[in-house]
Structure formats: C-alpha cells, structure tokens
Coordinates of C-alpha atoms and ligand atoms in Angstrom, one line a residue:
X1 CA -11.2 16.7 -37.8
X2 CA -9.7 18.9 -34.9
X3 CA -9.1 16.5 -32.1
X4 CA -8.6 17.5 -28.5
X5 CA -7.3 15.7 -25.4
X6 CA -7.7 16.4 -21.6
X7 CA -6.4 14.6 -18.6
X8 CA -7.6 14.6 -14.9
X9 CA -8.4 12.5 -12.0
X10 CA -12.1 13.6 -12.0
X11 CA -12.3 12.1 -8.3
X12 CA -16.5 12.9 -7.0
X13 CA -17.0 14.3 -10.5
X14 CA -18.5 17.6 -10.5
X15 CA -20.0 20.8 -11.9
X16 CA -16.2 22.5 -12.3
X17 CA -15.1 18.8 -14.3
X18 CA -18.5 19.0 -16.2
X19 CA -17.7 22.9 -17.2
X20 CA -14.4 21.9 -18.3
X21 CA -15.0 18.5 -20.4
X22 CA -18.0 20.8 -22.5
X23 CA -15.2 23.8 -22.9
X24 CA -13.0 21.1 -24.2
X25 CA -15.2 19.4 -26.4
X26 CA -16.4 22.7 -27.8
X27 CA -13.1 23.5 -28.9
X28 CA -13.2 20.6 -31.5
X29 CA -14.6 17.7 -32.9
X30 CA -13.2 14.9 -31.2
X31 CA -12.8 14.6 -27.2
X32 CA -10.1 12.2 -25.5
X33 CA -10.1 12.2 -21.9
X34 CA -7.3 11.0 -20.4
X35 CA -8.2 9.8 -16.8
X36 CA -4.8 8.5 -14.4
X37 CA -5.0 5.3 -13.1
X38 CA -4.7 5.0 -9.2
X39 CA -1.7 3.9 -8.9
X40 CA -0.3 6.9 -11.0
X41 CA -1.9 9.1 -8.5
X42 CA -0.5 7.8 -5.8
X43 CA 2.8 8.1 -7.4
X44 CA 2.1 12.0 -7.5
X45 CA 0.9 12.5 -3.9
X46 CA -2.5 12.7 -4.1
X47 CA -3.4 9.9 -1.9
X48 CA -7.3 11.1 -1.1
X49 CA -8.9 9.8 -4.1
X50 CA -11.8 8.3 -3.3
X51 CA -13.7 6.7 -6.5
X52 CA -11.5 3.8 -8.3
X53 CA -10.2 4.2 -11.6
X54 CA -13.0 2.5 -13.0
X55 CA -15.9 4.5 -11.3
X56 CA -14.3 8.0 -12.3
X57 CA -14.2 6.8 -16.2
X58 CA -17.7 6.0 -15.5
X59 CA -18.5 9.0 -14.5
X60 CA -16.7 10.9 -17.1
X61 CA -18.1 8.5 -19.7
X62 CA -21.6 9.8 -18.6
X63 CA -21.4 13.4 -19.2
X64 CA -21.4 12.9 -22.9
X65 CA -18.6 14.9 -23.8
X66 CA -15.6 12.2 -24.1
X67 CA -15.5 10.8 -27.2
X68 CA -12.9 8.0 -26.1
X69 CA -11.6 7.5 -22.5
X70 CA -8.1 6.6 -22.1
X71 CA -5.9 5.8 -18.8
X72 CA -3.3 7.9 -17.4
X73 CA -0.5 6.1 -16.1
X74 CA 3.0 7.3 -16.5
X75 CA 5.2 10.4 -16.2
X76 CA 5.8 11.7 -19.7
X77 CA 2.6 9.8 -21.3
X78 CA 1.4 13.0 -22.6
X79 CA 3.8 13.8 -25.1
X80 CA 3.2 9.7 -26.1
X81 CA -0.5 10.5 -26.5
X82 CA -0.7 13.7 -28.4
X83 CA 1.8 12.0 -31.0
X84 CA -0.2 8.7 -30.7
X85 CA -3.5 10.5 -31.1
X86 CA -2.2 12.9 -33.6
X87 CA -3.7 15.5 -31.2
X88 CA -4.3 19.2 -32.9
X89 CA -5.6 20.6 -29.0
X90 CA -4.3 20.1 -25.4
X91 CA -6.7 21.8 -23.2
X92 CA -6.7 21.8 -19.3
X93 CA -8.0 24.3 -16.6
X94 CA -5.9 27.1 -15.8
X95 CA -5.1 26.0 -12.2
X96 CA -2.2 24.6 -14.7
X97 CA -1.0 27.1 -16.5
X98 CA 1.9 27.4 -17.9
X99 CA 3.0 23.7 -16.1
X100 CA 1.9 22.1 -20.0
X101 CA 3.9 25.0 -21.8
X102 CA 6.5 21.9 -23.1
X103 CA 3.4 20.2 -25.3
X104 CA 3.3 23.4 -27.4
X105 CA 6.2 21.6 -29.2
X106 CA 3.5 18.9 -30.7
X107 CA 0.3 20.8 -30.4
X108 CA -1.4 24.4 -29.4
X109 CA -1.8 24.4 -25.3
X110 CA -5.1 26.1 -24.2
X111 CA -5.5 26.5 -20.6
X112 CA -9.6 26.6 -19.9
X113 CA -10.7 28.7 -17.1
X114 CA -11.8 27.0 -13.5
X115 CA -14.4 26.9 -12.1
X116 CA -14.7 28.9 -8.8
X117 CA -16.1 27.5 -5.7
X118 CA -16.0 23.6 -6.4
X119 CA -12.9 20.8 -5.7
X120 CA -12.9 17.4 -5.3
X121 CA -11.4 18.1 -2.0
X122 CA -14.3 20.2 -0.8
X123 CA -16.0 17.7 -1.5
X124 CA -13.9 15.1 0.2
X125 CA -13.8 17.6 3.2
X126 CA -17.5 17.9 3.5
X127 CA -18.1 14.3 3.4
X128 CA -15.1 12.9 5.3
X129 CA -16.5 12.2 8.9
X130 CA -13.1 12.5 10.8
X131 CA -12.0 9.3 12.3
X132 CA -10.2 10.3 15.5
X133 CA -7.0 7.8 15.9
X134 CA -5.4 6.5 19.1
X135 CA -2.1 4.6 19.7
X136 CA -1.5 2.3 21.9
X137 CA 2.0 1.6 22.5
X138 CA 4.2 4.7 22.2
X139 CA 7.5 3.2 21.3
X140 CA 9.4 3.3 18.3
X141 CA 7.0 2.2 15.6
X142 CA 4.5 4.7 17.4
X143 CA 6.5 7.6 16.4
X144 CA 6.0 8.0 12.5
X145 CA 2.4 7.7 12.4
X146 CA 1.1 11.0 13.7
X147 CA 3.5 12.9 10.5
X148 CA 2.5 9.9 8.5
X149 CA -1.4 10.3 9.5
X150 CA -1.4 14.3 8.6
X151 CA -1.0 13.7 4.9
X152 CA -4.2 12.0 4.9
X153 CA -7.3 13.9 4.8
X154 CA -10.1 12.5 7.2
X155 CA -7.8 11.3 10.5
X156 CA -6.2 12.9 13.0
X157 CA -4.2 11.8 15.8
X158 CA -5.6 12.8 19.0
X159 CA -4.7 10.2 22.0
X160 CA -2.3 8.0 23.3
X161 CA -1.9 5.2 25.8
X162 CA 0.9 3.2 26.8
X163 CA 1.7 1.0 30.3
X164 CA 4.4 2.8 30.9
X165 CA 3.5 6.3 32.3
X166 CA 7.1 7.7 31.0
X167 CA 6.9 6.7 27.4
X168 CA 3.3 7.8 27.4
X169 CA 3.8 11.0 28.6
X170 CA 6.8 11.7 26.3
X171 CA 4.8 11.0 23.0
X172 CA 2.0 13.2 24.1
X173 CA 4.1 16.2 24.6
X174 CA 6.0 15.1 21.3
X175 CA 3.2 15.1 19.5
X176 CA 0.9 17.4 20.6
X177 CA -1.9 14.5 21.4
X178 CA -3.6 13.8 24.4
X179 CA -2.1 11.3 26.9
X180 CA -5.0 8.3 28.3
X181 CA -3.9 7.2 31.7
X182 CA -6.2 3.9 30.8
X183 CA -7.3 2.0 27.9
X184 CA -10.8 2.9 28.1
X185 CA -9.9 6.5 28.5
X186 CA -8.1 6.0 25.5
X187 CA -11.5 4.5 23.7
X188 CA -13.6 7.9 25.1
X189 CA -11.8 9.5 22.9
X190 CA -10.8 7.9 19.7
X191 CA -13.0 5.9 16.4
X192 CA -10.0 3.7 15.7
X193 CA -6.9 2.6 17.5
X194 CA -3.5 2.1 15.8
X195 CA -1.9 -0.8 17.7
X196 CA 2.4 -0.7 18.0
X197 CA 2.6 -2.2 21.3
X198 CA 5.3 -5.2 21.6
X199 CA 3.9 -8.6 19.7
X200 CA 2.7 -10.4 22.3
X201 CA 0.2 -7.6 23.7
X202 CA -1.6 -7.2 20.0
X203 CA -3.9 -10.1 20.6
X204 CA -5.3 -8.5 24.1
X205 CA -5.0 -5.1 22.5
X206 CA -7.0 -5.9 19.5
X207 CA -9.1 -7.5 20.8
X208 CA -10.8 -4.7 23.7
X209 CA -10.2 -2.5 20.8
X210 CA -13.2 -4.4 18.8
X211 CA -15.1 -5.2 21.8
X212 CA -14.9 -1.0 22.5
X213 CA -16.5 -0.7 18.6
X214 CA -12.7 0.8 17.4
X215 CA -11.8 -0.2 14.0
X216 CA -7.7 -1.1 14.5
X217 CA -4.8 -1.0 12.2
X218 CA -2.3 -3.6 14.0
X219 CA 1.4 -3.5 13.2
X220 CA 2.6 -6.6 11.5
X221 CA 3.1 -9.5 12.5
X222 CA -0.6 -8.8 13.7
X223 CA -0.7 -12.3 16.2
X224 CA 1.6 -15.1 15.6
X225 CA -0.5 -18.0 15.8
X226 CA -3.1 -18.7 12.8
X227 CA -6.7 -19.4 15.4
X228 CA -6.2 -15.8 16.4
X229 CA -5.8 -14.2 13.9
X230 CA -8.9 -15.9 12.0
X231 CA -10.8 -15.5 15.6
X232 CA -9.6 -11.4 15.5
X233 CA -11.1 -11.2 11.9
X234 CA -14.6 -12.6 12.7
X235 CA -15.1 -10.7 15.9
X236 CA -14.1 -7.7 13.5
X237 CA -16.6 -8.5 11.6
X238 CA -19.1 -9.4 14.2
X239 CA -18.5 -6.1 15.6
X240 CA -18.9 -4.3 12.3
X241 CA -15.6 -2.9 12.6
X242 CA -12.3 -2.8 11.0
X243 CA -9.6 -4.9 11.5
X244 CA -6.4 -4.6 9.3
X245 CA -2.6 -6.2 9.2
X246 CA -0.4 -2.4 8.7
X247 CA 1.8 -4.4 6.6
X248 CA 3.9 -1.4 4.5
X249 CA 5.1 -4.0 1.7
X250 CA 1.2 -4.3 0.7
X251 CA 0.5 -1.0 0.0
X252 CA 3.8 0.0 -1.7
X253 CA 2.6 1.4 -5.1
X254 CA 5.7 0.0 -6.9
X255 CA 5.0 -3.5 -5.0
X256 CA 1.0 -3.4 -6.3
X257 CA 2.0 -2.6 -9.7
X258 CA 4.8 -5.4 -10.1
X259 CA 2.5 -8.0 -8.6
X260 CA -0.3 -7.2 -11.2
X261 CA 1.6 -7.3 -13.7
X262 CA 3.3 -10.6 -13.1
X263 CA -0.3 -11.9 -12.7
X264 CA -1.1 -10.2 -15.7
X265 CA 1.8 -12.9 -17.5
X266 CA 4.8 -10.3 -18.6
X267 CA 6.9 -13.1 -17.3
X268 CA 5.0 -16.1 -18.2
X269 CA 4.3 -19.0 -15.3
X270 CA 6.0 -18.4 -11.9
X271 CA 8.0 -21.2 -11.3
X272 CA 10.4 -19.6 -8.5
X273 CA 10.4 -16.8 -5.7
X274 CA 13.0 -15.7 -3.8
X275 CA 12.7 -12.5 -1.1
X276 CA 15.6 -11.6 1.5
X277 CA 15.4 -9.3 3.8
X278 CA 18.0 -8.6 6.8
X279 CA 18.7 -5.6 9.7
X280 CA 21.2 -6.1 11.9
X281 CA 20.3 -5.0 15.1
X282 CA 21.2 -3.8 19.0
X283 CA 21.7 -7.1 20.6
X284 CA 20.1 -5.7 23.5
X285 CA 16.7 -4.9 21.9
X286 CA 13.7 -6.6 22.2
X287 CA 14.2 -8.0 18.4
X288 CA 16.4 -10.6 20.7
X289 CA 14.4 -11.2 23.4
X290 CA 13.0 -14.6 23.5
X291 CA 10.2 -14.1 26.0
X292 CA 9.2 -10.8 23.7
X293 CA 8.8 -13.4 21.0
X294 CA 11.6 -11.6 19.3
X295 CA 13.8 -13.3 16.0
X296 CA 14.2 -12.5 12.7
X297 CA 11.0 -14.7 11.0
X298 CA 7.9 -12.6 13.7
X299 CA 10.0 -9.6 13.1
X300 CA 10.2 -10.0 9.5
X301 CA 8.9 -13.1 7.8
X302 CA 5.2 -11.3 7.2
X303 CA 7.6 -9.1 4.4
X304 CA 8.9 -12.3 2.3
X305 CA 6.0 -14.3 2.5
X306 CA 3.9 -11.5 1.2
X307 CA 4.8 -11.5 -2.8
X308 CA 4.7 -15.6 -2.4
X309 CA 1.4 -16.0 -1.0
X310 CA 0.2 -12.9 -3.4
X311 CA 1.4 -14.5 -6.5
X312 CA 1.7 -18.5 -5.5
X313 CA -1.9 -18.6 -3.1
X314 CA -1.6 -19.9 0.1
X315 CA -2.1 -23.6 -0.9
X316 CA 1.8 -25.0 -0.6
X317 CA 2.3 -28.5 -0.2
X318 CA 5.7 -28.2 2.6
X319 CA 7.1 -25.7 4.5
X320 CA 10.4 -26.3 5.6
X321 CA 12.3 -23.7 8.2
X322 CA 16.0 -23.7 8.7
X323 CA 17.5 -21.5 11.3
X324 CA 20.5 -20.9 13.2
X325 CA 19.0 -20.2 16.8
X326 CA 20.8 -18.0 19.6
X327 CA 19.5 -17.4 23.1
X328 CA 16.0 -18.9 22.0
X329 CA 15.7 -16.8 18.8
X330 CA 16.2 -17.1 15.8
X331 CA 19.1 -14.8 14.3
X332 CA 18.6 -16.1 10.3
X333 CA 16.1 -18.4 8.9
X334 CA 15.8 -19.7 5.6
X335 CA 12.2 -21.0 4.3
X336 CA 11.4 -23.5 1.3
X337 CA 8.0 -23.7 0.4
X338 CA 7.0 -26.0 -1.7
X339 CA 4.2 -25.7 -4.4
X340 CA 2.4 -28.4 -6.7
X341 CA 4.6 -26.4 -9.8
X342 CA 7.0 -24.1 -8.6
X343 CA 9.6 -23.9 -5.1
X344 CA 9.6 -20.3 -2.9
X345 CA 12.2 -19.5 -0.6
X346 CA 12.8 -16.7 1.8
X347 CA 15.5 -16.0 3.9
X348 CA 15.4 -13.3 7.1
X349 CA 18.1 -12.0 9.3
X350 CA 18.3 -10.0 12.4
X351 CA 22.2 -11.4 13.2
X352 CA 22.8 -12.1 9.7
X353 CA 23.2 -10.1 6.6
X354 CA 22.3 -11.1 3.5
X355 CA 21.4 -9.5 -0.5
X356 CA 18.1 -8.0 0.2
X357 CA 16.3 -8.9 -3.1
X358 CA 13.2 -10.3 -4.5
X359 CA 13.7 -12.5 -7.7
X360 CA 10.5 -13.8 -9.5
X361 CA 11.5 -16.2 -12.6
X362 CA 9.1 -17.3 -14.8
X363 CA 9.0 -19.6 -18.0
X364 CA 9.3 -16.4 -20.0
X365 CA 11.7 -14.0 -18.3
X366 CA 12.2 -12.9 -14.5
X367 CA 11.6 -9.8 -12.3
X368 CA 14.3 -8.0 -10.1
X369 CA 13.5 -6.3 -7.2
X370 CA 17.0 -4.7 -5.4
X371 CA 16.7 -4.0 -2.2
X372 CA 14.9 -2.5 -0.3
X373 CA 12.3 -4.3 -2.5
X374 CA 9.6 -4.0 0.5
X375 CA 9.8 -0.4 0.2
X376 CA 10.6 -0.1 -3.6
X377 CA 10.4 2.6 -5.9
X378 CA 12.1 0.8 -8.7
X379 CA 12.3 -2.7 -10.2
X380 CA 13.3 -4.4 -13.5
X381 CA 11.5 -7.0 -16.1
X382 CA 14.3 -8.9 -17.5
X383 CA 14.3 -11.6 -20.5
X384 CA 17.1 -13.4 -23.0
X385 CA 16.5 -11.0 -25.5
X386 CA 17.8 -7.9 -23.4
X387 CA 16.4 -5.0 -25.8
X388 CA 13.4 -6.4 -24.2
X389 CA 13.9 -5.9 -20.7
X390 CA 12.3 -2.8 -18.9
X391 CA 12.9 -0.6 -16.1
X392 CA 10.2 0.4 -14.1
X393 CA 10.2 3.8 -11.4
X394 CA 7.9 5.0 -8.8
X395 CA 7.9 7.3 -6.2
X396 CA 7.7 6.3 -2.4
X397 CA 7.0 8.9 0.0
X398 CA 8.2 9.5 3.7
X399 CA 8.0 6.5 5.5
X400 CA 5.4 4.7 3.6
X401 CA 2.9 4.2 6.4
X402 CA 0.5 7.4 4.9
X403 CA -0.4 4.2 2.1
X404 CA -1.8 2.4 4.3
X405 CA -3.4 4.9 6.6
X406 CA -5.1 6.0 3.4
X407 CA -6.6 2.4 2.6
X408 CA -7.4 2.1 6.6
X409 CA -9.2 5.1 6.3
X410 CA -11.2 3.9 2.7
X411 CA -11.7 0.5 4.8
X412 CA -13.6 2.8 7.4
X413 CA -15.3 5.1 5.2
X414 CA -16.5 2.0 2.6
X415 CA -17.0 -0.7 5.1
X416 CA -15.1 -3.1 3.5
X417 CA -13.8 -5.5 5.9
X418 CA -11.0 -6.8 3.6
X419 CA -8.8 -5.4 1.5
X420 CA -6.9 -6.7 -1.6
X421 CA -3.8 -5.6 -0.6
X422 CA -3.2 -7.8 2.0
X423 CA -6.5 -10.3 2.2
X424 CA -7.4 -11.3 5.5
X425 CA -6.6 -14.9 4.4
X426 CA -2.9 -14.0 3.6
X427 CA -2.5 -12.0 7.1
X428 CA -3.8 -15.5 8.9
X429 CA -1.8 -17.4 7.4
X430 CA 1.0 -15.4 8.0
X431 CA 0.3 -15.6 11.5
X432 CA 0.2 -19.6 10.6
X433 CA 3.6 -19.6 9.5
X434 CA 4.8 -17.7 12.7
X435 CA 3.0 -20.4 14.6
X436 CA 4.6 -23.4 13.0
X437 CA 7.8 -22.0 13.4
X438 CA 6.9 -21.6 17.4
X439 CA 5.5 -25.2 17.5
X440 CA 9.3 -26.6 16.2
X441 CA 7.2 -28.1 13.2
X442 CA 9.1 -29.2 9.9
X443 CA 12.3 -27.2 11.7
X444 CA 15.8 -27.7 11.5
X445 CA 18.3 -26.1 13.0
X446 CA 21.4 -25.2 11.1
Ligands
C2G1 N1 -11.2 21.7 -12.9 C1 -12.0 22.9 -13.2 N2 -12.7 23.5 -12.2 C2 -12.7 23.0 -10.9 C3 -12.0 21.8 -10.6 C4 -11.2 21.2 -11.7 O1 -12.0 23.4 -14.3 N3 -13.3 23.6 -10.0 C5 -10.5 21.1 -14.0 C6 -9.0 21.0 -13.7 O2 -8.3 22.2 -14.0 C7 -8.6 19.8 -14.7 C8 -9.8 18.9 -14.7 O3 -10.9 19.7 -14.2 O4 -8.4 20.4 -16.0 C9 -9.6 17.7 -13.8 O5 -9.2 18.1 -12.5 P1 -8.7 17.1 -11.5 O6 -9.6 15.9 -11.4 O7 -8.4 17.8 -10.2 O8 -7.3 16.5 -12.1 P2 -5.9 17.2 -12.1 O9 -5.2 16.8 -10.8 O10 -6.0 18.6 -12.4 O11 -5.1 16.4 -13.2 O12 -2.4 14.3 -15.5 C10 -3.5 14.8 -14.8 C11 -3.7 16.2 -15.1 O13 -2.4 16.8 -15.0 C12 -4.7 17.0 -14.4

C-alpha cells in the first residue's frame, strides 16, 4: 500500500485545497492530512486564520479524500510523521518547492501544482469588513499598536484623540493617522476604539465608547473596582458590542499552551502557584503617582493573578495583601491566596526587584516559567525522574499586542462577547482584587 501525507492549514477551505487533497490522494492509496493546530500557526506568523482547528479538520474530513486526519503541532513533526507513518509520498503544492527538499532523506517529495486564482487570504480579504480603530490616549502604551495593528488583516488605524492637544498632535503626524479634536469626532470616524489613556479615565472612556456603538479593547487593568467592570460588560453586551481586557499574558501562545496542558494533568493536581513580576521605574512617572492610582499591584497584579485564576478559578477562600507603601503607593506587594486545596502567591514590584518567574507544582511534577514568563517563548515540565522533564519553545513576535488585536478583531467579526483567553469573569475579578487592595481590606503593611 503506497501511503501519502499532506499538511496545511486549510483555513475557508476551498477549490485550490480541494484540487490538491484529490492530486494527493491520486498519487496513492492511503491519504494522511496533516492539518496544524492553531496555536502552531501562530507560532509561524500566520495570525489571520479564521476557522478553529476543529472546523478546518471538518472541512477537510468532508471532501472525501483524507483517509486519516492528524494535527500539526511542532517544528520538525514532519520528519516524526513520515517515519511514524512509514510514509512512501510527501506531496504539497508547489508554492513550496524546494522548502521540503530535506524529507527526500525518508521519502520521495512531490511538489503538486497550485491552483491559480484562489487563497485563503482572498478570501479573508473579500470578507473581512475593515474595522477602522481609534485611540484614545496617545501616550506611551498608545505607541505600539498602530505597527502592532498592521500585521493583522481586517484593521487599520485611522484616528486618534487625546486631552492634550500636544501629545495628540504628535502621534498623528507619527503615525500617519488622523488627529480628533473631540471624542465624538473621534467616534465619526472609527468601529472600535483602543483605550490607553491613564487608569482612572478607562471607566468614562469605555463607557461613551459603548454608548457611541464602538466595540473597545481597554488596556489592563481595565477598571479597578469589581461593580464596574461587571457593569462595563453588560452595557457591552446590551449595546451589542465588544468589550475586551488587552491583557498581553492571555494571548501569549507559549502562555495558552502551558496552561492547557497543565489542565490537561502533565503535572498532576495543582497544589501551589507562584508568579513575580517586577520593573523598576522613573520615580517621577505616573506608576508613582498616587492620585493616578499608580503602584505596583493596578500596574501589574492583572499579570500574576492571571495563570491563578486560569488554573485555580476564582473561588479562593482569603486574600491576603502585604505591601511596603511609599507616598500612598505601593512600591512591592506580596499576595497569598488561599484555596480549599492548594495556596497561590504573587509578588509585584515597581521599587523592588525580584526573580521574575512563574512556578506551578503539582502532586506529580512542576512547571517553570523564567522570566519574562508573561511574555514567554519558552518554559520547562520538570519531574524526579529528570529523563522525563521537557523543554518547551515558541516563538513571540514584536511586541505581542498583534495577539490580541487578532482575537479583538475575531471577537468583532464572530460576535462573541467573551473570550477564553481572559473570561470576562477573570477580568472582573481582577478588577476585584484591585479594589480590595484600595478599600485597605485583609492588608498589611510591611
Ligand atoms: N494550495 C493550492 N492551491 C491554492 C492554495 C493552496 O494547491 N490556491 C495548497 C498549498 O500549496 C498546500 C495546501 O493547499 O499544499 C494547504 O495550503 P494552506 O492551507 O495555505 O497551508 P500552508 O500554509 O501551505 O501549510 O505545515 C503546513 C504546511 O507547511 C503547509
């Protein structure tokens, strides 16, 4: 029996996929199509795909031709599979050729012609309505979305507004967008608003940005008080619109993959979580500035608390905050949340340094995340028996916000007011967290 394999993302399957599953399946007698997970393309760039993993090996599953379906995920997998297989044929459409020579040590290559005239990203392109993004707030987050945004297909960055008339006029020329002397302006001429202005203006922002009909990606922390936030996400919803916590961490590729397999049970029961994270920072800058609700948990507590509410729920029993305080903000706190069976801890600095590094133990082994674990390309399985830890590797690209444009941008196109990445639920009570920290509740100062 000759058997043959092909891979693809077959994303909007179409006629040129169809063509080249029956040219591959006429070239023996057995088919495998090896379709890549989402999370593996991601790790290759392509960040547009619109059908989920499991709805493109539907599709390819209907055309007849596969006569097994199996999932791309890795770098290298190839060479795995056509051993595994015992593969006589590797066929794949010449927009490839030559980039498979290297299998032609374990099998015959055949590059299949193309199809002319038909792309998943025609397709994408024809169907993508543009959604038309404005900032508000032109500071420093502000500056690496509209690079960030370009690597997405389906936005584009075309206004800006900020209260101050110099800032505002600066990013416009910058970046080649158009500069709103008012909000509503602003709303004229956008579908969706990006929202970087300073913490305490998101709640305001947000909220004329839903009453406007704008769907809104809000920079984290979001609001810092639990009521709003849940009151932001029902107007959203009431308004039919958008609303979503731009919280980089959750949409890390790396981050997604640990936290499903750790669900999944590679290291048995969670028992403990520990996340650092620390920048030390101007003295002078707003991180310091208590009236700007500045201090190291709102400016980076919603990182931490992220893989503990993901992987523990948001059910702990105690929260108890320890911080050493300095001109009404906090310049380190320490956080020990208790849960029925297992104790999380995270510890955040903006006048303190500390190890930057997320530890998950479980009954059966522990994960290791160095840092900069909230932006991580890499991370580690480790058990007693060392032969069977594993090291895992990603790739993370530019400044990370393009992940979660892209999901933004799915929200939009899918109307899905949630996402799994970071549920509404874990953004309020995020914002909860923040709040009983402000409130001086189960706090000690150290
Ligand atoms: N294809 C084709 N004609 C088209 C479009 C695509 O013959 N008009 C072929 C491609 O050459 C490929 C297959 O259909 O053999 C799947 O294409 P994609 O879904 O674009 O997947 P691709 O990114 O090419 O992934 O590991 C994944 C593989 O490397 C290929």
């Amino acid at each position: 029996m000759k058997k043959v394999i092909t891979y693809g993302t077959y994303d909007l399957l179409h006629q040129g996929h169809i063509n080249l599953l029956r040219r591959a399946k006429e070239l023996g007698d057995y088919l495998i199509v090896g379709v890549t997970s989402d999370s593996f393309d991601r790790g290759r760039g392509k960040l547009n795909v619109r059908n989920n993993v499991l709805e493109r090996v539907e599709a390819v599953k209907a055309t007849g031709y596969a006569d097994e379906v199996i999932i791309e995920d890795y770098v290298g997998q190839k060479i795995d599979d056509v051993q595994k297989y015992g593969i006589d044929i590797f066929a794949i459409g010449s927009d490839w050729v030559g980039k498979f020579d290297y299998l032609n040590e374990f099998c015959q290559v055949i590059y299949l012609p193309r199809t002319e005239g038909i792309s998943s990203t025609m397709l994408r392109t024809k169907s993508t309505v543009n959604v038309r993004i404005g900032i508000i707030g032109c500071g420093r987050m502000a500056q690496r979305f509209p690079s960030e945004g370009k690597v997405v297909s389906g936005v584009s960055t075309s206004a800006c507004y900020d209260v101050d008339a110099e800032a505002l006029s600066i990013y416009a020329e910058a970046h080649g967008v158009k500069a709103c002397n008012t909000i509503d302006e602003l709303y004229n001429e956008v579908d969706a608003v990006y929202v970087a202005s300073p913490h305490l203006q998101h709640y305001d922002n947000i909220k004329s940005a839903l009453f406007a009909k704008k769907h809104v990606l809000c920079e984290t922390p979001m609001v810092l008080n639990g009521t709003q936030a849940n009151e932001l996400y029902h107007l959203a919803e009431e308004q039919g619109r958008i609303l979503m916590e731009a919280n980089k961490t959750a949409h890390c590729p790396a981050f997604n993959h640990l936290m499903v397999m750790i669900k999944s049970g590679v290291i048995g029961e969670v028992v403990d979580i520990e996340a650092s994270l620390s920048q030390l920072l101007d003295k002078n800058g707003r991180e310091f500035d208590a009236a700007q609700a500045g201090g190291a948990l709102n400016e980076q507590g919603s990182y931490p608390l992220l893989p503990i509410f993901k992987l523990m729920g948001l059910n702990y029993e105690n929260l108890s905050i320890y911080s050493r305080m300095k001109n009404g903000v906090d310049i380190y706190t320490k956080g020990v949340m208790r849960y029925p069976r297992a104790v999380c801890s995270f510890k955040v600095g903006l006048g303190v340094k500390t190890e930057g590094n997320l530890v998950i133990s479980g009954t059966k082994g522990y994960a290791y995340v160095p840092a900069p674990w909230w932006k991580t390309d890499y991370f580690e399985l480790r058990y007693e028996d060392q032969n069977r830890n594993q090291k895992f590797f990603y790739k993370w690209d530019g400044y990370g916000l393009r992940y979660e444009i892209q999901e933004f941008i799915s929200c939009i196109v899918n109307h899905r007011f949630s996402t799994a990445r970071l549920r509404r639920r874990e953004s309020i009570q995020m914002a909860a967290v923040m709040q009983q920290f402000a409130e001086r509740k189960n706090f000690i100062e150290i």
